[in-house]
PDB file of C-alpha atoms in Angstrom:
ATOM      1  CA  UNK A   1      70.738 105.011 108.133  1.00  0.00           C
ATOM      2  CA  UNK A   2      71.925 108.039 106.022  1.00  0.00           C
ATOM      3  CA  UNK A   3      75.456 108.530 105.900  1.00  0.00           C
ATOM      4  CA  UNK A   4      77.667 111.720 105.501  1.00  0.00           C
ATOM      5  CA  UNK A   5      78.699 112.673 101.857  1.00  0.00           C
ATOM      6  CA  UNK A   6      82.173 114.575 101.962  1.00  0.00           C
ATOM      7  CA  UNK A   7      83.727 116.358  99.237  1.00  0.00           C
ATOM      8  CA  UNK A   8      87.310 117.011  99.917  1.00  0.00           C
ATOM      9  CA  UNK A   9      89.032 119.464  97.072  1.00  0.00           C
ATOM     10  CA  UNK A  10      86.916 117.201  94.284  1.00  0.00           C
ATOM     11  CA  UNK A  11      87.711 113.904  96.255  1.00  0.00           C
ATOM     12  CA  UNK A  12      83.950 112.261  97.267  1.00  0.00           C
ATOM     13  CA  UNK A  13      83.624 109.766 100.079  1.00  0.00           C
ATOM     14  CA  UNK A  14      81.031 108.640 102.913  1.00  0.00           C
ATOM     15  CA  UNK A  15      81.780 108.542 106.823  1.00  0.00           C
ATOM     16  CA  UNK A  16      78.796 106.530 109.276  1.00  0.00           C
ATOM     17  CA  UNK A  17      77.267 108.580 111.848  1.00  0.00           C
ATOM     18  CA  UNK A  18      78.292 105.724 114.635  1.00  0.00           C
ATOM     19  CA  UNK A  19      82.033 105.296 114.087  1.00  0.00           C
ATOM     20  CA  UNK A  20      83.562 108.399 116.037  1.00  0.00           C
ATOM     21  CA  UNK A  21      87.225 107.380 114.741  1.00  0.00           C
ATOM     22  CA  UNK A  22      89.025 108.054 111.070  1.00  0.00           C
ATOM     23  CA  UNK A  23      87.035 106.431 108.768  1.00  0.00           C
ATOM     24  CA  UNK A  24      86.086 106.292 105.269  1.00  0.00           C
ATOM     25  CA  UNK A  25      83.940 104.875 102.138  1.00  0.00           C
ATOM     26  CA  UNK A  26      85.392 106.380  98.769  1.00  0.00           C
ATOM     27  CA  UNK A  27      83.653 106.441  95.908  1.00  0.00           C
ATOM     28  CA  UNK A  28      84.204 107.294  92.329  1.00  0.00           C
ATOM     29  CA  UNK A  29      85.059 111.145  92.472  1.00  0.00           C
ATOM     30  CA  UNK A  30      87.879 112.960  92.509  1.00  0.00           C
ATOM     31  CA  UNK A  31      90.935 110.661  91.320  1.00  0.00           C
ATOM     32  CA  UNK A  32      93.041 110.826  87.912  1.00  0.00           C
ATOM     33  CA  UNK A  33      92.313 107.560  85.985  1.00  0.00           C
ATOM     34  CA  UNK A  34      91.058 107.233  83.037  1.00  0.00           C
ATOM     35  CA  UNK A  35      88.684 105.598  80.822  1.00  0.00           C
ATOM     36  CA  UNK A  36      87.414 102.666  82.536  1.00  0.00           C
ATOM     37  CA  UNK A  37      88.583 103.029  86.023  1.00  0.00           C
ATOM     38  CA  UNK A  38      87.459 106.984  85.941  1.00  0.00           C
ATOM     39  CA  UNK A  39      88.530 108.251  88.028  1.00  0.00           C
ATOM     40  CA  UNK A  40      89.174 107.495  91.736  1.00  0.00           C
ATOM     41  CA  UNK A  41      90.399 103.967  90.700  1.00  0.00           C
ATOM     42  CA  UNK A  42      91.958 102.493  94.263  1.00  0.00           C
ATOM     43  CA  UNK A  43      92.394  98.921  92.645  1.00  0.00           C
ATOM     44  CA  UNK A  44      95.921  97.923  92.839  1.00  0.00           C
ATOM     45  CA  UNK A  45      96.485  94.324  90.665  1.00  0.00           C
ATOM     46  CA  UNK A  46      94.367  95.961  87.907  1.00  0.00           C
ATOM     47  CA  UNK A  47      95.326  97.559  84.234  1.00  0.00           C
ATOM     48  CA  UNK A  48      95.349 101.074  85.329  1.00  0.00           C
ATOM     49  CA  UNK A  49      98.526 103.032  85.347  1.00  0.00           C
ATOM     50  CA  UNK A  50     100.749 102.574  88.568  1.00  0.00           C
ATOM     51  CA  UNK A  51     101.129 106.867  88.815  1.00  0.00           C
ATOM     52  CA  UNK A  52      97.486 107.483  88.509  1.00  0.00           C
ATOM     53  CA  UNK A  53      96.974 104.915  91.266  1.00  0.00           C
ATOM     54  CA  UNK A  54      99.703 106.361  93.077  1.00  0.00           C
ATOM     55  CA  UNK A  55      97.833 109.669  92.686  1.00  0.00           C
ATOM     56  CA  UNK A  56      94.663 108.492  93.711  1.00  0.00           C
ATOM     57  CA  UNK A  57      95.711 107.091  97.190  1.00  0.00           C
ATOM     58  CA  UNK A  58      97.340 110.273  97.792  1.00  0.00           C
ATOM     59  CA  UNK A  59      94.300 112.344  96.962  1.00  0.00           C
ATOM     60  CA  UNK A  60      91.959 110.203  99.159  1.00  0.00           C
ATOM     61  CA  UNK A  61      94.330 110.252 101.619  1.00  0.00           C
ATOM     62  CA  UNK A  62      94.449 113.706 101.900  1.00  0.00           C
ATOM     63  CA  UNK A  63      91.229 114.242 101.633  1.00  0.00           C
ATOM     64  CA  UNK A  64      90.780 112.086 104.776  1.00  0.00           C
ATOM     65  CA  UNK A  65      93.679 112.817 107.110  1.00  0.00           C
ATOM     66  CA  UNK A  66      95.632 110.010 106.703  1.00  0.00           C
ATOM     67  CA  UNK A  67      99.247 108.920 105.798  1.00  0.00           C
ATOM     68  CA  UNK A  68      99.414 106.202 102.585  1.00  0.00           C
ATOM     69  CA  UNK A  69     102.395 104.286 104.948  1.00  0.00           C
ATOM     70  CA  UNK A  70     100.142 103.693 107.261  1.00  0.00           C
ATOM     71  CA  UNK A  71      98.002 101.676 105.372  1.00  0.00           C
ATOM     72  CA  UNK A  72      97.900  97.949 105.954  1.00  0.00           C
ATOM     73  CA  UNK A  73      95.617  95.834 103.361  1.00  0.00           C
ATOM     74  CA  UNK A  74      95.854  91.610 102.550  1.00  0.00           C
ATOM     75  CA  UNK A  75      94.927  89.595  99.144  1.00  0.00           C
ATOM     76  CA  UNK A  76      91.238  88.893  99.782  1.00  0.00           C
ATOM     77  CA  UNK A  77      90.112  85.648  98.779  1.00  0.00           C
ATOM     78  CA  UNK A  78      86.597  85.585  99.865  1.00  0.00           C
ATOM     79  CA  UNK A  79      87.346  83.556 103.258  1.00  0.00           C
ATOM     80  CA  UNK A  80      86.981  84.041 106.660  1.00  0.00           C
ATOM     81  CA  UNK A  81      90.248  84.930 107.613  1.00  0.00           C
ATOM     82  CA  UNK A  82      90.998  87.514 109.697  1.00  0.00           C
ATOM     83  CA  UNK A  83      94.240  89.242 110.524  1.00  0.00           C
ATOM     84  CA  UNK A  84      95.644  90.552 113.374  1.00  0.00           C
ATOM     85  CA  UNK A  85      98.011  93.340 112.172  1.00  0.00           C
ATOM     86  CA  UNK A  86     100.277  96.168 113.953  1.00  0.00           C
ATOM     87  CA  UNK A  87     102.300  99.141 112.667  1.00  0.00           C
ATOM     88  CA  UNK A  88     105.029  96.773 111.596  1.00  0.00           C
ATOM     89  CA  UNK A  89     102.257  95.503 108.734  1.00  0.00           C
ATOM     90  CA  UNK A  90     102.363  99.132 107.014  1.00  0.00           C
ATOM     91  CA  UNK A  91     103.753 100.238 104.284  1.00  0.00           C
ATOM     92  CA  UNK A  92     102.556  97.626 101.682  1.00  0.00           C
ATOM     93  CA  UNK A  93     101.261 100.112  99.829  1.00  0.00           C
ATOM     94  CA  UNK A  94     103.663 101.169  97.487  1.00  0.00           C
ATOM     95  CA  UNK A  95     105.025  97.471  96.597  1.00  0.00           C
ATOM     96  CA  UNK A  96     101.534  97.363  95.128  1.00  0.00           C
ATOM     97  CA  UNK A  97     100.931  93.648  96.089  1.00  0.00           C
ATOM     98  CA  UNK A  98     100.893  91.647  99.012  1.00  0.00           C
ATOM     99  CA  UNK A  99     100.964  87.267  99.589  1.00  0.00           C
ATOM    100  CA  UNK A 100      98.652  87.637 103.171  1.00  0.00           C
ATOM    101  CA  UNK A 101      95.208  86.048 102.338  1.00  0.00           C
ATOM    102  CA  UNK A 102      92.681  87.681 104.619  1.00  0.00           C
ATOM    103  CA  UNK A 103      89.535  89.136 104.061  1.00  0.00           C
ATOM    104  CA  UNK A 104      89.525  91.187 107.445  1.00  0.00           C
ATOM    105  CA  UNK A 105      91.665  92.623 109.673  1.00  0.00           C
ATOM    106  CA  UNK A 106      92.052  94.118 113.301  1.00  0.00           C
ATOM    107  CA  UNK A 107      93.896  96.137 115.208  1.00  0.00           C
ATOM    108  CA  UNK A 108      94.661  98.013 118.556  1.00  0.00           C
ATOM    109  CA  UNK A 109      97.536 100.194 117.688  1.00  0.00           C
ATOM    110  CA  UNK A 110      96.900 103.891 116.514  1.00  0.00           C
ATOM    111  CA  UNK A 111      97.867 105.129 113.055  1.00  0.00           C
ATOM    112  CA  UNK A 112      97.327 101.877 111.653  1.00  0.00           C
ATOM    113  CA  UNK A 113      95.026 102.236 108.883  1.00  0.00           C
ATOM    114  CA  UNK A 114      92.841  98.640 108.131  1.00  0.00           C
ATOM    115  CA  UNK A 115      91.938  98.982 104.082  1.00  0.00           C
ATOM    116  CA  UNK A 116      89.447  96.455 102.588  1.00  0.00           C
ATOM    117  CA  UNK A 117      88.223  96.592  98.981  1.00  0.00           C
ATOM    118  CA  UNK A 118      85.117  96.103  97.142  1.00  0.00           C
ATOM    119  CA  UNK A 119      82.900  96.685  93.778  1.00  0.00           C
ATOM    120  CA  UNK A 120      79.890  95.739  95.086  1.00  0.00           C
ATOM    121  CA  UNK A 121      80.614  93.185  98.088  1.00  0.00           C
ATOM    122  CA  UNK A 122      80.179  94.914 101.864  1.00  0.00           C
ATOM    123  CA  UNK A 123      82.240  96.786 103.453  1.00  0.00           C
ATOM    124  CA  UNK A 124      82.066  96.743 107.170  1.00  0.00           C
ATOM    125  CA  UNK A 125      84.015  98.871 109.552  1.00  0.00           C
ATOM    126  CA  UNK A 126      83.857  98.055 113.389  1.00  0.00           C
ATOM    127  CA  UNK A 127      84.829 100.327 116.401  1.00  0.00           C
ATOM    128  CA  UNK A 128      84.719  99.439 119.855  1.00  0.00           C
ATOM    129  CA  UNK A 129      85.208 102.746 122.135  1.00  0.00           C
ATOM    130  CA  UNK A 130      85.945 100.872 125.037  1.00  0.00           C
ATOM    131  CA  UNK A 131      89.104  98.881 124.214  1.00  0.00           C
ATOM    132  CA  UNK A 132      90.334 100.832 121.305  1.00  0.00           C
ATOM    133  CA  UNK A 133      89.901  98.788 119.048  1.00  0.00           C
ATOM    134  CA  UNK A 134      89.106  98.640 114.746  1.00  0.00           C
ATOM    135  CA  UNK A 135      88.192  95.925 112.338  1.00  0.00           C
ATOM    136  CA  UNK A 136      87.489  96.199 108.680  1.00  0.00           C
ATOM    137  CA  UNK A 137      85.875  92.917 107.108  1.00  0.00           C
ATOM    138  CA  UNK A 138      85.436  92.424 103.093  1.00  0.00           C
ATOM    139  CA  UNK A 139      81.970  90.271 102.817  1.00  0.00           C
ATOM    140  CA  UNK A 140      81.437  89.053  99.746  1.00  0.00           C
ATOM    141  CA  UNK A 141      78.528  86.156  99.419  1.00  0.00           C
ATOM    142  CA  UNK A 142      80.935  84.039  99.991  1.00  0.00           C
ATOM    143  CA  UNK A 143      82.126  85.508 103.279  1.00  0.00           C
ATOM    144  CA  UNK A 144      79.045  86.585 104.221  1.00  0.00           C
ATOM    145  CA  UNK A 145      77.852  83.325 104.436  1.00  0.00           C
ATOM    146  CA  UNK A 146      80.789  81.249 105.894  1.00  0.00           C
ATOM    147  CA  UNK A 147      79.738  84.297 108.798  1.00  0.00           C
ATOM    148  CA  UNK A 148      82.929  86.388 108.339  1.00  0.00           C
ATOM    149  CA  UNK A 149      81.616  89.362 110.290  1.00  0.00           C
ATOM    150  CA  UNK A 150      80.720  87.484 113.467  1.00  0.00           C
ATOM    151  CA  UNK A 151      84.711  85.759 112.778  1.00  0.00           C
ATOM    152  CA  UNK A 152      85.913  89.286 113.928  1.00  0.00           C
ATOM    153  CA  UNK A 153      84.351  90.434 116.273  1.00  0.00           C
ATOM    154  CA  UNK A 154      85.301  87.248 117.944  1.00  0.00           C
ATOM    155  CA  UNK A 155      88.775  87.760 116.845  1.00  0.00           C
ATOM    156  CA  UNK A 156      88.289  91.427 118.489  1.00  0.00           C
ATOM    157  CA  UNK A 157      86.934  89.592 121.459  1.00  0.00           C
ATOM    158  CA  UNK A 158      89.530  86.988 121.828  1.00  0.00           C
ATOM    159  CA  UNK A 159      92.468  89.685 121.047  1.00  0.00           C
ATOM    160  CA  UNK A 160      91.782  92.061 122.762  1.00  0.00           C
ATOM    161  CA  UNK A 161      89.255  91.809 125.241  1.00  0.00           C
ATOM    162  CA  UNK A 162      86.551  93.334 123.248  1.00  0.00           C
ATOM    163  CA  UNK A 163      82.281  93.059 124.214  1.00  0.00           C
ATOM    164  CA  UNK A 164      80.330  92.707 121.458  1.00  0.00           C
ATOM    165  CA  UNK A 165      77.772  95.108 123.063  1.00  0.00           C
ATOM    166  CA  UNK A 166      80.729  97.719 123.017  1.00  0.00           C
ATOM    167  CA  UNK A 167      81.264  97.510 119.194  1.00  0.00           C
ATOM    168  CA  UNK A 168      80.039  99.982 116.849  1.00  0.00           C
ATOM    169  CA  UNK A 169      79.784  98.743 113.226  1.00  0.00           C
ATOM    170  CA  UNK A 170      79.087 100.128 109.842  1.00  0.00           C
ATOM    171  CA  UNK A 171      77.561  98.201 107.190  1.00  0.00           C
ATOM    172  CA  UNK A 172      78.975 100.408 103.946  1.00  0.00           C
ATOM    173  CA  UNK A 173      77.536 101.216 100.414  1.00  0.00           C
ATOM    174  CA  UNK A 174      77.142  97.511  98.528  1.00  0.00           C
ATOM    175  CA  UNK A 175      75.073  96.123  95.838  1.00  0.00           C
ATOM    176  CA  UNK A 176      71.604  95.738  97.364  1.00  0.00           C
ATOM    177  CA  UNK A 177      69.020  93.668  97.730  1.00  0.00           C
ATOM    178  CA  UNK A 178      67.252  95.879  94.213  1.00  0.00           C
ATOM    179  CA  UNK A 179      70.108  94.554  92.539  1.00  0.00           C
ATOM    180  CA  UNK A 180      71.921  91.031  93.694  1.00  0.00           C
ATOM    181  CA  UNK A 181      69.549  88.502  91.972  1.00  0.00           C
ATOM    182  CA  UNK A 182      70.990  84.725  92.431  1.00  0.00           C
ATOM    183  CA  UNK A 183      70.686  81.433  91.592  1.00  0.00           C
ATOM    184  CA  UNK A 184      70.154  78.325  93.616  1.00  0.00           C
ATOM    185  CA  UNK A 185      73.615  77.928  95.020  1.00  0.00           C
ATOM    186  CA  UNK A 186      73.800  81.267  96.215  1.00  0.00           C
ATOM    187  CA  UNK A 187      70.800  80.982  97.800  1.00  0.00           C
ATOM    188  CA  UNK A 188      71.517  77.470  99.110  1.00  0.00           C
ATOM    189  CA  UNK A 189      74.750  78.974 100.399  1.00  0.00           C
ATOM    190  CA  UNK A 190      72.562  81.895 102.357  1.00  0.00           C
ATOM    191  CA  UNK A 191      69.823  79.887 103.904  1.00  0.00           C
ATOM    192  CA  UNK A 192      70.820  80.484 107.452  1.00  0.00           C
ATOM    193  CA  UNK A 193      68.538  83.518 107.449  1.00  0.00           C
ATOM    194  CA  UNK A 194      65.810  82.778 104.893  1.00  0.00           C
ATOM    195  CA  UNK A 195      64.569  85.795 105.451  1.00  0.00           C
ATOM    196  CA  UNK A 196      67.270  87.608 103.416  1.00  0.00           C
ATOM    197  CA  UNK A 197      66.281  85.610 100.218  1.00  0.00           C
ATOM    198  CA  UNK A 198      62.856  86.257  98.344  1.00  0.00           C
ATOM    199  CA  UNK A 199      61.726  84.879  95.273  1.00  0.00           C
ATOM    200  CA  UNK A 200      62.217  86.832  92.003  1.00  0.00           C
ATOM    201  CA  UNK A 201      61.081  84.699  88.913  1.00  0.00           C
ATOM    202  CA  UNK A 202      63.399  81.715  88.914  1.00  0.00           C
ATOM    203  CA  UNK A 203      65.866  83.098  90.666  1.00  0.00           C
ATOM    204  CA  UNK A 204      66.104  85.448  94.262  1.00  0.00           C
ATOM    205  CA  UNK A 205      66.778  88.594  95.291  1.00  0.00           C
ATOM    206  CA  UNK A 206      69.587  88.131  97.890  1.00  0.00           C
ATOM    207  CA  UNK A 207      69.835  91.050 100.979  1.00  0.00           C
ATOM    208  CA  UNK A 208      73.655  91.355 102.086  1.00  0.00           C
ATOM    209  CA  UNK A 209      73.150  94.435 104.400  1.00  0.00           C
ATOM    210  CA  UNK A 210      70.339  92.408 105.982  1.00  0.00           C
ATOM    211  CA  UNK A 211      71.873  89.440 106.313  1.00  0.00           C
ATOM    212  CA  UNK A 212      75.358  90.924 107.644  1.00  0.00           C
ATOM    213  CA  UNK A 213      73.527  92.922 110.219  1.00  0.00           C
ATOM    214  CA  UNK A 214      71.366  89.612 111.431  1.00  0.00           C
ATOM    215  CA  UNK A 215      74.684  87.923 111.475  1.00  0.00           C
ATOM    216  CA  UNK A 216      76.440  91.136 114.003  1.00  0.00           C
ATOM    217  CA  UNK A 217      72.977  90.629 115.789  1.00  0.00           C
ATOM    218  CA  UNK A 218      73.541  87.312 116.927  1.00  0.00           C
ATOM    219  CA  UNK A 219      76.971  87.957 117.639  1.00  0.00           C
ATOM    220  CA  UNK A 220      76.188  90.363 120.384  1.00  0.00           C
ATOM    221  CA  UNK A 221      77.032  93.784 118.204  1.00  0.00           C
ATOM    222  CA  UNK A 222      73.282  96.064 118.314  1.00  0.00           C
ATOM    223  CA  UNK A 223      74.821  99.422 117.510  1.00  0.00           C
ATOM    224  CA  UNK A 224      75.062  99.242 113.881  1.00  0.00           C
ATOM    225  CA  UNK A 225      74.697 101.735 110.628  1.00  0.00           C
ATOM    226  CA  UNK A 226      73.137 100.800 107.433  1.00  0.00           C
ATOM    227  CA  UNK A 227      74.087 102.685 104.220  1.00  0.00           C
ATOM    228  CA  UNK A 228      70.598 102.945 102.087  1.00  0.00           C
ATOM    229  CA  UNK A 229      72.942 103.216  98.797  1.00  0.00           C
ATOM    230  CA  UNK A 230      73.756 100.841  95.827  1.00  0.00           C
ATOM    231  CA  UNK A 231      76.695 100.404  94.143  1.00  0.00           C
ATOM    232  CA  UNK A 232      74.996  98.716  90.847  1.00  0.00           C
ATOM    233  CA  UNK A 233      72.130 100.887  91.419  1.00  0.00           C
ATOM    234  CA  UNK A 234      74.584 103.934  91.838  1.00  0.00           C
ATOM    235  CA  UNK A 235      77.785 102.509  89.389  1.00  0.00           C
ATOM    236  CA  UNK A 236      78.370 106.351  88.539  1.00  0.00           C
ATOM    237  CA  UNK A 237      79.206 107.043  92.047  1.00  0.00           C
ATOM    238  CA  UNK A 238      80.230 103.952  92.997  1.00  0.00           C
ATOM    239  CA  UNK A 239      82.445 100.530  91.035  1.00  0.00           C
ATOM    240  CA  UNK A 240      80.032  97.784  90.217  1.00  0.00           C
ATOM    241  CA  UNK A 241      81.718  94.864  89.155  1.00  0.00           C
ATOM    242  CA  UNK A 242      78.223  93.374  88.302  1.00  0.00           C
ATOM    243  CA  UNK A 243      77.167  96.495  86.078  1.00  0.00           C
ATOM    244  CA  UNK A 244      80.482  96.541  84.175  1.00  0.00           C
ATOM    245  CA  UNK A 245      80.809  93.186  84.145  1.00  0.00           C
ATOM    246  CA  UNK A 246      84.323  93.259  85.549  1.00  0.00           C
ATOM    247  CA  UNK A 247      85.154  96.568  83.864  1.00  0.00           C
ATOM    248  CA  UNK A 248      85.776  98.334  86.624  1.00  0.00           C
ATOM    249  CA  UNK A 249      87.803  99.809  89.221  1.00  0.00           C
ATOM    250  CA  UNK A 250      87.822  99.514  92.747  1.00  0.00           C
ATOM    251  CA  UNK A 251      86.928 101.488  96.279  1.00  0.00           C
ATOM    252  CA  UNK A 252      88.003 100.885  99.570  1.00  0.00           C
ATOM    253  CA  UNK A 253      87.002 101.407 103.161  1.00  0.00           C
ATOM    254  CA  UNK A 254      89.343 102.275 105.308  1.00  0.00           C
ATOM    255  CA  UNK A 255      89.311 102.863 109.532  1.00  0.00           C
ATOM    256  CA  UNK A 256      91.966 104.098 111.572  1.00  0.00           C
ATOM    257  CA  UNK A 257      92.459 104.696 115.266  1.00  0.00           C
TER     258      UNK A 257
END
């Protein structure tokens, strides 16, 4: 599914056409930083400077219509974990670190703003309408398959009294299946839905989206949004950790109510 390209004052990010709250997928454009992370670095435990950083958050920000203090964001580890966080959470932001492990979080408050970040793992923002309710999940293999996205939207169920039918999830811009070639364990690891992995020489060709969107399938969530881009495919518009090689920067997604 195509999604919206927005180009706030220089500052480039994507929006889904099924999440009807604050949302966002930045990309490369429009930030300060320099050299490697050039520009819009959002990364905040890497070598870039602190101010440009700083700067950065405060241009996205802008750009999407949101307050940096209300940002809430954990360590991710590439687990399953998912948080349950509330305006009291905010704020992290400017200590520039954090000691919660989580790879996702949820939330029913407004003005709380869930962050995840990636450089080639999937993004995935959820919505449900009916409760009020917003998850953002970090899948990287790893998460994707110990199942992390079907882990919140049963935390959103259990929570808060979410249906799965009612959620409305968007699966962002990620390294694709054109560019995630694996080995055996990886593979091994994603045989749940063997129809995700295809031969490529003597390796495979791994499909995230695919396999994150089978995995919101089963979990009762139908109403879901595909981005068609690649980060490795894209790395000038997008980080890549697997094009640079861990030379990179990072992006985020971020949803808010």
């Amino acid at each position: 599914m195509t999604f919206t390209q927005h180009n706030h004052n220089g500052v480039v990010y994507m929006t889904s056409p099924n999440i009807a709250v604050t949302h966002a997928f930045s990309t490369r454009f429009g930030g300060v930083s320099s050299g490697i992370f050039s520009t819009l670095n959002l990364g905040l435990n890497l070598s870039d400077e602190r101010s440009n950083v700083t700067e950065n958050y405060n241009r996205l920000c802008t750009a999407i219509g949101i307050s940096s203090d209300d940002i809430v964001y954990s360590n991710q580890v590439h687990g399953t974990r998912i948080r349950t966080v509330s305006r009291n959470d905010c704020g992290l932001l400017h200590k520039a670190c954090t000691t919660e492990q989580a790879d996702g979080l949820v939330t029913n408050e407004p003005d709380v703003a869930l962050m995840v970040f990636t450089a080639d793992c999937v993004p995935i923002l959820l919505h449900d309408p009916t409760r009020g309710v917003v998850g953002a999940v970090h899948a990287g293999w790893r998460g994707t398959a110990a199942n992390i996205a079907r882990a919140a939207v049963q935390k959103m169920t259990d929570e808060y009294g979410c249906n799965p039918s009612d959620i409305h999830a968007a699966i962002g811009p990620c390294i694709s299946v054109c560019c995630f070639e694996v080995g055996d364990d990886v593979a091994q690891a994603l045989s749940e839905y063997q129809e995700c992995i295809t031969a490529s020489g003597e390796k495979y060709k791994a499909d995230l989206k695919k396999y994150n969107r089978l995995i919101l399938n089963k979990a009762g969530v139908l109403n879901i949004s595909i981005s068609d881009e690649c980060t490795c495919c894209s790395n000038d518009k997008y980080w890549s950790h697997r094009y640079t090689k861990g030379e990179r920067g990072s992006q985020v997604a971020i949803i808010k109510l």
